[in-house]
N, CA and C atoms as an extended XYZ file, in Angstrom:
477
Properties=species:S:1:pos:R:3:atomname:S:1:resname:S:1:resid:I:1 pbc="F F F"
N         4.234        6.137       34.228 N   MET     1
C         5.082        5.908       33.069 CA  MET     1
C         4.306        6.300       31.814 C   MET     1
N         4.887        7.088       30.909 N   PRO     2
C         4.172        7.506       29.699 CA  PRO     2
C         3.914        6.329       28.773 C   PRO     2
N         2.793        6.415       28.079 N   GLU     3
C         2.415        5.345       27.154 CA  GLU     3
C         3.333        5.363       25.944 C   GLU     3
N         3.767        4.168       25.507 N   GLN     4
C         4.618        4.041       24.328 CA  GLN     4
C         3.807        4.389       23.079 C   GLN     4
N         4.374        5.134       22.143 N   PRO     5
C         3.640        5.419       20.910 CA  PRO     5
C         3.465        4.148       20.089 C   PRO     5
N         2.321        4.032       19.455 N   ARG     6
C         2.041        2.863       18.630 CA  ARG     6
C         2.761        3.006       17.293 C   ARG     6
N         3.429        1.971       16.825 N   PRO     7
C         4.084        2.037       15.519 CA  PRO     7
C         3.047        2.253       14.418 C   PRO     7
N         3.367        3.081       13.465 N   SER     8
C         2.468        3.366       12.353 CA  SER     8
C         2.185        2.090       11.559 C   SER     8
N         0.914        1.835       11.287 N   GLY     9
C         0.524        0.675       10.500 CA  GLY     9
C         0.104       -0.529       11.315 C   GLY     9
N         0.260       -0.494       12.624 N   PHE    10
C        -0.103       -1.618       13.477 CA  PHE    10
C        -1.307       -1.246       14.329 C   PHE    10
N        -2.179       -2.206       14.580 N   ALA    11
C        -3.376       -1.950       15.382 CA  ALA    11
C        -3.790       -3.219       16.115 C   ALA    11
N        -4.842       -3.101       16.909 N   ASP    12
C        -5.433       -4.229       17.634 CA  ASP    12
C        -4.439       -4.823       18.629 C   ASP    12
N        -4.044       -4.004       19.603 N   LEU    13
C        -3.066       -4.401       20.609 CA  LEU    13
C        -3.707       -5.314       21.652 C   LEU    13
N        -3.099       -6.498       21.873 N   HIS    14
C        -3.604       -7.485       22.825 CA  HIS    14
C        -2.449       -8.136       23.572 C   HIS    14
N        -2.702       -8.624       24.788 N   PRO    15
C        -1.652       -9.384       25.471 CA  PRO    15
C        -1.508      -10.761       24.820 C   PRO    15
N        -0.287      -11.218       24.674 N   ASN    16
C        -0.084      -12.547       24.093 CA  ASN    16
C         0.092      -13.578       25.214 C   ASN    16
N         0.375      -14.816       24.855 N   ALA    17
C         0.481      -15.911       25.825 CA  ALA    17
C         1.619      -15.705       26.825 C   ALA    17
N         2.621      -14.926       26.450 N   ASN    18
C         3.762      -14.667       27.341 CA  ASN    18
C         3.520      -13.492       28.278 C   ASN    18
N         2.357      -12.856       28.163 N   GLY    19
C         2.075      -11.689       28.973 CA  GLY    19
C         2.596      -10.396       28.370 C   GLY    19
N         3.229      -10.475       27.204 N   ASP    20
C         3.700       -9.291       26.497 CA  ASP    20
C         2.554       -8.731       25.662 C   ASP    20
N         2.704       -7.497       25.242 N   TRP    21
C         1.701       -6.901       24.363 CA  TRP    21
C         2.136       -7.079       22.919 C   TRP    21
N         1.186       -7.408       22.057 N   SER    22
C         1.509       -7.590       20.648 CA  SER    22
C         0.344       -7.116       19.788 C   SER    22
N         0.649       -6.845       18.550 N   TYR    23
C        -0.350       -6.377       17.601 CA  TYR    23
C        -0.888       -7.538       16.785 C   TYR    23
N        -2.157       -7.445       16.413 N   ARG    24
C        -2.776       -8.487       15.600 CA  ARG    24
C        -3.004       -8.041       14.162 C   ARG    24
N        -2.988       -6.744       13.928 N   THR    25
C        -3.258       -6.208       12.599 CA  THR    25
C        -2.088       -5.360       12.131 C   THR    25
N        -1.666       -5.590       10.898 N   CYS    26
C        -0.561       -4.845       10.306 CA  CYS    26
C        -0.979       -4.379        8.918 C   CYS    26
N        -1.010       -3.066        8.692 N   ASN    27
C        -1.307       -2.513        7.377 CA  ASN    27
C        -0.167       -1.593        6.984 C   ASN    27
N         0.706       -2.106        6.159 N   LEU    28
C         1.852       -1.347        5.669 CA  LEU    28
C         1.766       -1.164        4.155 C   LEU    28
N         0.558       -0.993        3.653 N   SER    29
C         0.379       -0.820        2.209 CA  SER    29
C         0.910        0.539        1.768 C   SER    29
N         1.488        0.556        0.568 N   GLY    30
C         1.980        1.784       -0.022 CA  GLY    30
C         3.134        2.438        0.713 C   GLY    30
N         3.977        1.669        1.358 N   ARG    31
C         5.098        2.227        2.132 CA  ARG    31
C         6.443        2.122        1.405 C   ARG    31
N         6.439        1.612        0.183 N   GLY    32
C         7.690        1.500       -0.561 CA  GLY    32
C         8.593        0.375       -0.089 C   GLY    32
N         8.035       -0.601        0.623 N   LEU    33
C         8.824       -1.729        1.128 CA  LEU    33
C         9.296       -2.619       -0.015 C   LEU    33
N        10.519       -3.089        0.043 N   ASP    34
C        11.001       -4.055       -0.951 CA  ASP    34
C        11.250       -5.420       -0.330 C   ASP    34
N        10.991       -5.539        0.957 N   SER    35
C        11.150       -6.803        1.660 CA  SER    35
C        10.091       -6.904        2.748 C   SER    35
N         9.698       -8.118        3.056 N   MET    36
C         8.740       -8.342        4.134 CA  MET    36
C         9.371       -9.146        5.261 C   MET    36
N        10.673       -9.275        5.243 N   THR    37
C        11.392      -10.102        6.202 CA  THR    37
C        11.113       -9.704        7.654 C   THR    37
N        11.143       -8.412        7.953 N   GLU    38
C        10.966       -7.980        9.343 CA  GLU    38
C         9.564       -8.260        9.870 C   GLU    38
N         8.536       -8.024        9.085 N   VAL    39
C         7.170       -8.258        9.570 CA  VAL    39
C         6.792       -9.728        9.518 C   VAL    39
N         7.546      -10.531        8.818 N   ALA    40
C         7.253      -11.968        8.724 CA  ALA    40
C         7.567      -12.711       10.011 C   ALA    40
N         8.063      -12.012       11.018 N   SER    41
C         8.400      -12.664       12.278 CA  SER    41
C         7.426      -12.325       13.410 C   SER    41
N         6.364      -11.579       13.113 N   PHE    42
C         5.381      -11.208       14.124 CA  PHE    42
C         4.388      -12.349       14.316 C   PHE    42
N         4.619      -13.160       15.333 N   ALA    43
C         3.858      -14.394       15.528 CA  ALA    43
C         2.387      -14.184       15.855 C   ALA    43
N         2.015      -13.064       16.448 N   ASP    44
C         0.636      -12.870       16.886 CA  ASP    44
C        -0.259      -12.186       15.864 C   ASP    44
N         0.278      -11.783       14.733 N   LEU    45
C        -0.545      -11.127       13.715 CA  LEU    45
C        -1.597      -12.079       13.165 C   LEU    45
N        -2.808      -11.568       12.991 N   THR    46
C        -3.863      -12.341       12.343 CA  THR    46
C        -4.176      -11.781       10.964 C   THR    46
N        -3.798      -10.528       10.723 N   SER    47
C        -4.071       -9.876        9.448 CA  SER    47
C        -2.882       -9.021        9.045 C   SER    47
N        -2.426       -9.196        7.790 N   MET    48
C        -1.282       -8.443        7.293 CA  MET    48
C        -1.583       -7.949        5.881 C   MET    48
N        -1.464       -6.632        5.671 N   ASP    49
C        -1.667       -6.022        4.361 CA  ASP    49
C        -0.377       -5.328        3.951 C   ASP    49
N         0.285       -5.883        2.948 N   LEU    50
C         1.530       -5.328        2.415 CA  LEU    50
C         1.355       -4.960        0.944 C   LEU    50
N         0.152       -4.586        0.559 N   SER    51
C        -0.138       -4.258       -0.834 CA  SER    51
C         0.528       -2.946       -1.251 C   SER    51
N         0.672       -2.786       -2.546 N   GLN    52
C         1.215       -1.571       -3.166 CA  GLN    52
C         2.599       -1.218       -2.647 C   GLN    52
N         3.468       -2.210       -2.637 N   ASN    53
C         4.866       -2.016       -2.274 CA  ASN    53
C         5.734       -2.519       -3.423 C   ASN    53
N         6.976       -2.808       -3.175 N   ASN    54
C         7.909       -3.304       -4.196 CA  ASN    54
C         8.451       -4.677       -3.835 C   ASN    54
N         7.653       -5.467       -3.146 N   ILE    55
C         8.079       -6.788       -2.686 CA  ILE    55
C         8.125       -7.753       -3.867 C   ILE    55
N         9.250       -8.443       -4.046 N   SER    56
C         9.367       -9.390       -5.158 CA  SER    56
C         9.432      -10.838       -4.682 C   SER    56
N         9.801      -11.042       -3.417 N   VAL    57
C         9.929      -12.390       -2.870 CA  VAL    57
C         9.095      -12.482       -1.599 C   VAL    57
N         8.295      -13.535       -1.496 N   ILE    58
C         7.536      -13.777       -0.273 CA  ILE    58
C         8.489      -14.406        0.730 C   ILE    58
N         8.708      -13.702        1.838 N   ALA    59
C         9.647      -14.164        2.869 CA  ALA    59
C         9.085      -15.377        3.600 C   ALA    59
N         9.961      -16.084        4.297 N   ASP    60
C         9.544      -17.207        5.137 CA  ASP    60
C         8.560      -16.691        6.181 C   ASP    60
N         7.349      -17.214        6.164 N   MET    61
C         6.283      -16.743        7.041 CA  MET    61
C         5.996      -17.725        8.166 C   MET    61
N         6.833      -18.719        8.381 N   SER    62
C         6.535      -19.789        9.332 CA  SER    62
C         6.337      -19.292       10.770 C   SER    62
N         6.863      -18.135       11.120 N   ALA    63
C         6.673      -17.596       12.470 CA  ALA    63
C         5.271      -17.033       12.683 C   ALA    63
N         4.573      -16.722       11.605 N   CYS    64
C         3.235      -16.114       11.681 CA  CYS    64
C         2.156      -17.188       11.810 C   CYS    64
N         2.215      -17.923       12.881 N   THR    65
C         1.339      -19.085       13.053 CA  THR    65
C        -0.136      -18.734       13.220 C   THR    65
N        -0.461      -17.497       13.565 N   ASN    66
C        -1.860      -17.083       13.749 CA  ASN    66
C        -2.422      -16.309       12.565 C   ASN    66
N        -1.628      -16.108       11.535 N   LEU    67
C        -2.049      -15.288       10.403 CA  LEU    67
C        -3.219      -15.927        9.656 C   LEU    67
N        -4.300      -15.173        9.509 N   GLN    68
C        -5.499      -15.651        8.824 CA  GLN    68
C        -5.703      -14.970        7.482 C   GLN    68
N        -5.208      -13.743        7.344 N   SER    69
C        -5.408      -12.981        6.115 CA  SER    69
C        -4.097      -12.311        5.708 C   SER    69
N        -3.709      -12.504        4.447 N   LEU    70
C        -2.487      -11.923        3.906 CA  LEU    70
C        -2.805      -11.278        2.566 C   LEU    70
N        -2.523       -9.971        2.454 N   VAL    71
C        -2.765       -9.223        1.223 CA  VAL    71
C        -1.424       -8.726        0.689 C   VAL    71
N        -1.085       -9.169       -0.521 N   LEU    72
C         0.160       -8.783       -1.181 CA  LEU    72
C        -0.120       -8.227       -2.571 C   LEU    72
N        -1.259       -7.590       -2.756 N   ASP    73
C        -1.650       -7.037       -4.057 CA  ASP    73
C        -0.670       -5.965       -4.526 C   ASP    73
N        -0.532       -5.860       -5.843 N   SER    74
C         0.242       -4.786       -6.475 CA  SER    74
C         1.672       -4.685       -5.953 C   SER    74
N         2.377       -5.790       -6.026 N   ASN    75
C         3.796       -5.841       -5.724 CA  ASN    75
C         4.528       -6.331       -6.966 C   ASN    75
N         5.659       -6.968       -6.833 N   ALA    76
C         6.439       -7.482       -7.963 CA  ALA    76
C         6.703       -8.976       -7.801 C   ALA    76
N         5.758       -9.689       -7.200 N   ILE    77
C         5.916      -11.117       -6.904 CA  ILE    77
C         5.750      -11.938       -8.178 C   ILE    77
N         6.659      -12.900       -8.400 N   THR    78
C         6.600      -13.737       -9.596 CA  THR    78
C         6.251      -15.189       -9.299 C   THR    78
N         6.406      -15.619       -8.041 N   GLU    79
C         6.087      -16.999       -7.679 CA  GLU    79
C         5.784      -17.105       -6.197 C   GLU    79
N         5.112      -18.185       -5.821 N   PHE    80
C         4.782      -18.421       -4.425 CA  PHE    80
C         5.953      -19.018       -3.669 C   PHE    80
N         6.666      -19.939       -4.275 N   GLY    81
C         7.691      -20.666       -3.553 CA  GLY    81
C         7.037      -21.481       -2.449 C   GLY    81
N         7.745      -21.712       -1.365 N   THR    82
C         7.180      -22.473       -0.245 CA  THR    82
C         7.121      -21.635        1.026 C   THR    82
N         7.253      -20.333        0.901 N   ALA    83
C         7.353      -19.444        2.060 CA  ALA    83
C         6.115      -19.429        2.944 C   ALA    83
N         4.942      -19.698        2.401 N   ILE    84
C         3.722      -19.624        3.214 CA  ILE    84
C         3.075      -20.982        3.466 C   ILE    84
N         3.750      -22.033        3.079 N   THR    85
C         3.213      -23.383        3.253 CA  THR    85
C         2.834      -23.690        4.695 C   THR    85
N         3.625      -23.230        5.650 N   ALA    86
C         3.426      -23.574        7.060 CA  ALA    86
C         2.338      -22.759        7.760 C   ALA    86
N         1.677      -21.863        7.049 N   LEU    87
C         0.660      -21.014        7.679 CA  LEU    87
C        -0.651      -21.777        7.829 C   LEU    87
N        -0.741      -22.568        8.872 N   ALA    88
C        -1.881      -23.460        9.086 CA  ALA    88
C        -3.178      -22.738        9.415 C   ALA    88
N        -3.127      -21.450        9.741 N   SER    89
C        -4.337      -20.687       10.049 CA  SER    89
C        -4.794      -19.800        8.895 C   SER    89
N        -3.998      -19.714        7.831 N   LEU    90
C        -4.299      -18.803        6.725 CA  LEU    90
C        -5.580      -19.208        5.999 C   LEU    90
N        -6.514      -18.266        5.908 N   GLN    91
C        -7.787      -18.516        5.237 CA  GLN    91
C        -7.958      -17.672        3.983 C   GLN    91
N        -7.298      -16.523        3.923 N   SER    92
C        -7.470      -15.621        2.798 CA  SER    92
C        -6.114      -15.128        2.313 C   SER    92
N        -5.857      -15.309        1.011 N   LEU    93
C        -4.622      -14.854        0.395 CA  LEU    93
C        -4.972      -14.075       -0.859 C   LEU    93
N        -4.517      -12.838       -0.923 N   SER    94
C        -4.745      -11.996       -2.087 CA  SER    94
C        -3.402      -11.553       -2.641 C   SER    94
N        -3.116      -11.957       -3.876 N   VAL    95
C        -1.891      -11.575       -4.571 CA  VAL    95
C        -2.252      -11.041       -5.957 C   VAL    95
N        -3.264      -10.194       -5.987 N   ARG    96
C        -3.729       -9.614       -7.247 CA  ARG    96
C        -2.707       -8.624       -7.791 C   ARG    96
N        -2.688       -8.513       -9.104 N   ASP    97
C        -1.859       -7.519       -9.799 CA  ASP    97
C        -0.372       -7.629       -9.472 C   ASP    97
N         0.147       -8.844       -9.617 N   ASN    98
C         1.575       -9.109       -9.516 CA  ASN    98
C         2.028       -9.686      -10.855 C   ASN    98
N         3.066      -10.457      -10.893 N   SER    99
C         3.554      -11.087      -12.127 CA  SER    99
C         3.707      -12.583      -11.939 C   SER    99
N         2.799      -13.186      -11.189 N   ILE   100
C         2.886      -14.607      -10.885 CA  ILE   100
C         2.584      -15.438      -12.123 C   ILE   100
N         3.486      -16.345      -12.435 N   ALA   101
C         3.322      -17.291      -13.531 CA  ALA   101
C         3.718      -18.652      -12.982 C   ALA   101
N         3.390      -19.689      -13.674 N   GLY   102
C         3.773      -21.016      -13.207 CA  GLY   102
C         2.710      -21.658      -12.355 C   GLY   102
N         3.128      -22.651      -11.597 N   GLU   103
C         2.183      -23.444      -10.812 CA  GLU   103
C         1.794      -22.757       -9.505 C   GLU   103
N         0.614      -23.100       -9.053 N   ILE   104
C         0.120      -22.617       -7.768 CA  ILE   104
C         0.396      -23.726       -6.764 C   ILE   104
N         1.588      -23.697       -6.198 N   ILE   105
C         1.988      -24.746       -5.258 CA  ILE   105
C         2.449      -24.110       -3.953 C   ILE   105
N         2.554      -24.917       -2.921 N   GLY   106
C         3.079      -24.437       -1.662 CA  GLY   106
C         2.102      -23.614       -0.853 C   GLY   106
N         0.815      -23.762       -1.128 N   LEU   107
C        -0.187      -22.999       -0.383 CA  LEU   107
C        -0.807      -23.872        0.700 C   LEU   107
N        -1.130      -23.282        1.835 N   PRO   108
C        -1.742      -24.066        2.918 CA  PRO   108
C        -3.142      -24.544        2.544 C   PRO   108
N        -3.482      -25.751        2.927 N   SER   109
C        -4.779      -26.339        2.569 CA  SER   109
C        -5.948      -25.669        3.275 C   SER   109
N        -5.678      -24.777        4.218 N   THR   110
C        -6.725      -24.076        4.963 CA  THR   110
C        -7.322      -22.893        4.210 C   THR   110
N        -6.761      -22.542        3.057 N   LEU   111
C        -7.236      -21.376        2.306 CA  LEU   111
C        -8.699      -21.517        1.905 C   LEU   111
N        -9.466      -20.467        2.155 N   ARG   112
C       -10.865      -20.399        1.734 CA  ARG   112
C       -11.044      -19.419        0.588 C   ARG   112
N       -10.144      -18.443        0.489 N   SER   113
C       -10.220      -17.422       -0.552 CA  SER   113
C        -8.830      -17.210       -1.141 C   SER   113
N        -8.734      -17.324       -2.468 N   LEU   114
C        -7.472      -17.140       -3.178 CA  LEU   114
C        -7.732      -16.199       -4.348 C   LEU   114
N        -7.189      -14.987       -4.257 N   LEU   115
C        -7.416      -13.953       -5.272 CA  LEU   115
C        -6.144      -13.765       -6.085 C   LEU   115
N        -6.211      -14.164       -7.362 N   LEU   116
C        -5.044      -14.176       -8.242 CA  LEU   116
C        -5.231      -13.320       -9.494 C   LEU   116
N        -6.230      -12.463       -9.532 N   SER   117
C        -6.496      -11.685      -10.748 CA  SER   117
C        -5.324      -10.761      -11.074 C   SER   117
N        -5.145      -10.501      -12.376 N   GLY   118
C        -4.117       -9.576      -12.820 CA  GLY   118
C        -2.702      -10.103      -12.728 C   GLY   118
N        -2.513      -11.400      -12.943 N   ASN   119
C        -1.184      -11.997      -12.940 CA  ASN   119
C        -0.857      -12.532      -14.330 C   ASN   119
N         0.080      -13.439      -14.442 N   GLN   120
C         0.527      -13.991      -15.718 CA  GLN   120
C         0.274      -15.492      -15.824 C   GLN   120
N        -0.687      -15.998      -15.077 N   LEU   121
C        -0.965      -17.438      -15.072 CA  LEU   121
C        -1.478      -17.894      -16.428 C   LEU   121
N        -0.926      -18.996      -16.945 N   VAL   122
C        -1.396      -19.577      -18.196 CA  VAL   122
C        -2.163      -20.872      -17.962 C   VAL   122
N        -2.005      -21.450      -16.793 N   ALA   123
C        -2.711      -22.676      -16.431 CA  ALA   123
C        -2.960      -22.673      -14.924 C   ALA   123
N        -3.938      -23.438      -14.524 N   VAL   124
C        -4.254      -23.536      -13.102 CA  VAL   124
C        -3.994      -24.964      -12.662 C   VAL   124
N        -2.884      -25.152      -11.988 N   THR   125
C        -2.549      -26.462      -11.428 CA  THR   125
C        -2.155      -26.258       -9.982 C   THR   125
N        -2.498      -27.203       -9.163 N   GLY   126
C        -2.127      -27.131       -7.763 CA  GLY   126
C        -3.244      -26.699       -6.827 C   GLY   126
N        -4.339      -26.165       -7.345 N   VAL   127
C        -5.421      -25.715       -6.452 CA  VAL   127
C        -6.283      -26.878       -5.964 C   VAL   127
N        -6.164      -28.036       -6.586 N   GLU   128
C        -6.953      -29.199       -6.170 CA  GLU   128
C        -6.675      -29.588       -4.720 C   GLU   128
N        -5.485      -29.296       -4.248 N   ALA   129
C        -5.108      -29.626       -2.869 CA  ALA   129
C        -5.749      -28.692       -1.841 C   ALA   129
N        -6.343      -27.609       -2.314 N   LEU   130
C        -6.966      -26.633       -1.419 CA  LEU   130
C        -8.411      -27.047       -1.167 C   LEU   130
N        -8.596      -27.968       -0.258 N   THR   131
C        -9.908      -28.605       -0.043 CA  THR   131
C       -10.937      -27.683        0.597 C   THR   131
N       -10.517      -26.589        1.227 N   GLU   132
C       -11.441      -25.654        1.871 CA  GLU   132
C       -11.767      -24.445        0.991 C   GLU   132
N       -11.192      -24.379       -0.205 N   LEU   133
C       -11.303      -23.201       -1.061 CA  LEU   133
C       -12.745      -22.931       -1.490 C   LEU   133
N       -13.255      -21.736       -1.143 N   ASN   134
C       -14.604      -21.307       -1.525 CA  ASN   134
C       -14.587      -20.303       -2.666 C   ASN   134
N       -13.573      -19.427       -2.694 N   VAL   135
C       -13.500      -18.342       -3.676 CA  VAL   135
C       -12.163      -18.401       -4.396 C   VAL   135
N       -12.213      -18.402       -5.727 N   LEU   136
C       -11.016      -18.402       -6.556 CA  LEU   136
C       -11.195      -17.362       -7.648 C   LEU   136
N       -10.336      -16.344       -7.659 N   ASP   137
C       -10.405      -15.267       -8.642 CA  ASP   137
C        -9.216      -15.385       -9.584 C   ASP   137
N        -9.515      -15.688      -10.835 N   LEU   138
C        -8.481      -15.869      -11.861 CA  LEU   138
C        -8.606      -14.863      -12.999 C   LEU   138
N        -9.407      -13.835      -12.831 N   ARG   139
C        -9.623      -12.852      -13.899 CA  ARG   139
C        -8.310      -12.188      -14.302 C   ARG   139
N        -8.264      -11.715      -15.539 N   GLN   140
C        -7.147      -10.954      -16.087 CA  GLN   140
C        -5.809      -11.688      -15.969 C   GLN   140
N        -5.832      -12.966      -16.331 N   ASN   141
C        -4.630      -13.765      -16.447 CA  ASN   141
C        -4.498      -14.182      -17.901 C   ASN   141
N        -3.560      -15.008      -18.221 N   LYS   142
C        -3.337      -15.468      -19.593 CA  LYS   142
C        -3.650      -16.947      -19.717 C   LYS   142
N        -4.747      -17.360      -19.101 N   LEU   143
C        -5.122      -18.774      -19.090 CA  LEU   143
C        -5.356      -19.267      -20.510 C   LEU   143
N        -4.724      -20.390      -20.851 N   ASN   144
C        -4.897      -20.970      -22.174 CA  ASN   144
C        -5.544      -22.347      -22.097 C   ASN   144
N        -6.039      -22.696      -20.933 N   ALA   145
C        -6.681      -24.000      -20.753 CA  ALA   145
C        -8.055      -23.795      -20.122 C   ALA   145
N        -8.911      -24.743      -20.364 N   SER   146
C       -10.249      -24.699      -19.795 CA  SER   146
C       -10.203      -24.957      -18.296 C   SER   146
N       -11.134      -24.368      -17.582 N   LEU   147
C       -11.250      -24.598      -16.150 CA  LEU   147
C       -12.281      -25.675      -15.842 C   LEU   147
N       -12.774      -26.327      -16.875 N   ALA   148
C       -13.832      -27.320      -16.699 CA  ALA   148
C       -13.415      -28.467      -15.787 C   ALA   148
N       -12.159      -28.850      -15.794 N   GLY   149
C       -11.705      -29.965      -14.984 CA  GLY   149
C       -11.261      -29.582      -13.582 C   GLY   149
N       -11.463      -28.332      -13.231 N   LEU   150
C       -11.046      -27.856      -11.915 CA  LEU   150
C       -11.869      -28.552      -10.840 C   LEU   150
N       -11.204      -29.310       -9.982 N   ALA   151
C       -11.888      -30.133       -8.976 CA  ALA   151
C       -11.621      -29.612       -7.570 C   ALA   151
N       -12.391      -28.622       -7.166 N   CYS   152
C       -12.336      -28.114       -5.785 CA  CYS   152
C       -13.740      -28.248       -5.227 C   CYS   152
N       -13.930      -29.243       -4.375 N   ALA   153
C       -15.258      -29.605       -3.887 CA  ALA   153
C       -15.979      -28.465       -3.184 C   ALA   153
N       -15.292      -27.644       -2.431 N   ALA   154
C       -15.935      -26.580       -1.649 CA  ALA   154
C       -16.105      -25.276       -2.432 C   ALA   154
N       -15.613      -25.222       -3.680 N   LEU   155
C       -15.613      -23.977       -4.467 CA  LEU   155
C       -17.037      -23.486       -4.723 C   LEU   155
N       -17.310      -22.267       -4.280 N   GLU   156
C       -18.631      -21.641       -4.467 CA  GLU   156
C       -18.578      -20.511       -5.480 C   GLU   156
N       -17.427      -19.843       -5.592 N   GLU   157
C       -17.327      -18.691       -6.462 CA  GLU   157
C       -16.036      -18.764       -7.274 C   GLU   157
N       -16.185      -18.841       -8.598 N   LEU   158
C       -15.048      -18.859       -9.519 CA  LEU   158
C       -15.171      -17.651      -10.432 C   LEU   158
N       -14.188      -16.784      -10.350 N   MET   159
C       -14.214      -15.565      -11.168 CA  MET   159
C       -13.065      -15.602      -12.144 C   MET   159
């Protein structure tokens, strides 16, 4: 039987718990996507890069229970909402160069790296709940408050 062609942008093919084959890595950056709904249902992905697209809303990601890294840089995202709250394995989230303003809420407490540079944030609230956070990048925002009271015990790098 001839081998099935691999879909463009997917890599790291492994058997899953059901004995089916699934991909663990998805890189669909710069593809002109305006929605992430279809890829948000890939349960076995551990890494997803959807940067440089036209995504404005973060889709419900609750099916991506193994996702550890999510890159949504250079899209049109304005808020987090609660779409990624259920991602209990997520350790790294990058949403640089979007239009995010408002509170940083609805993020999983497992995050170790949160990259928010190049957004419209005027204050930093909500990161205190991220008890595992080691890296926080807030450069090129519109912060009008001091970060002196930022209480993240594990924080090692604040940019």
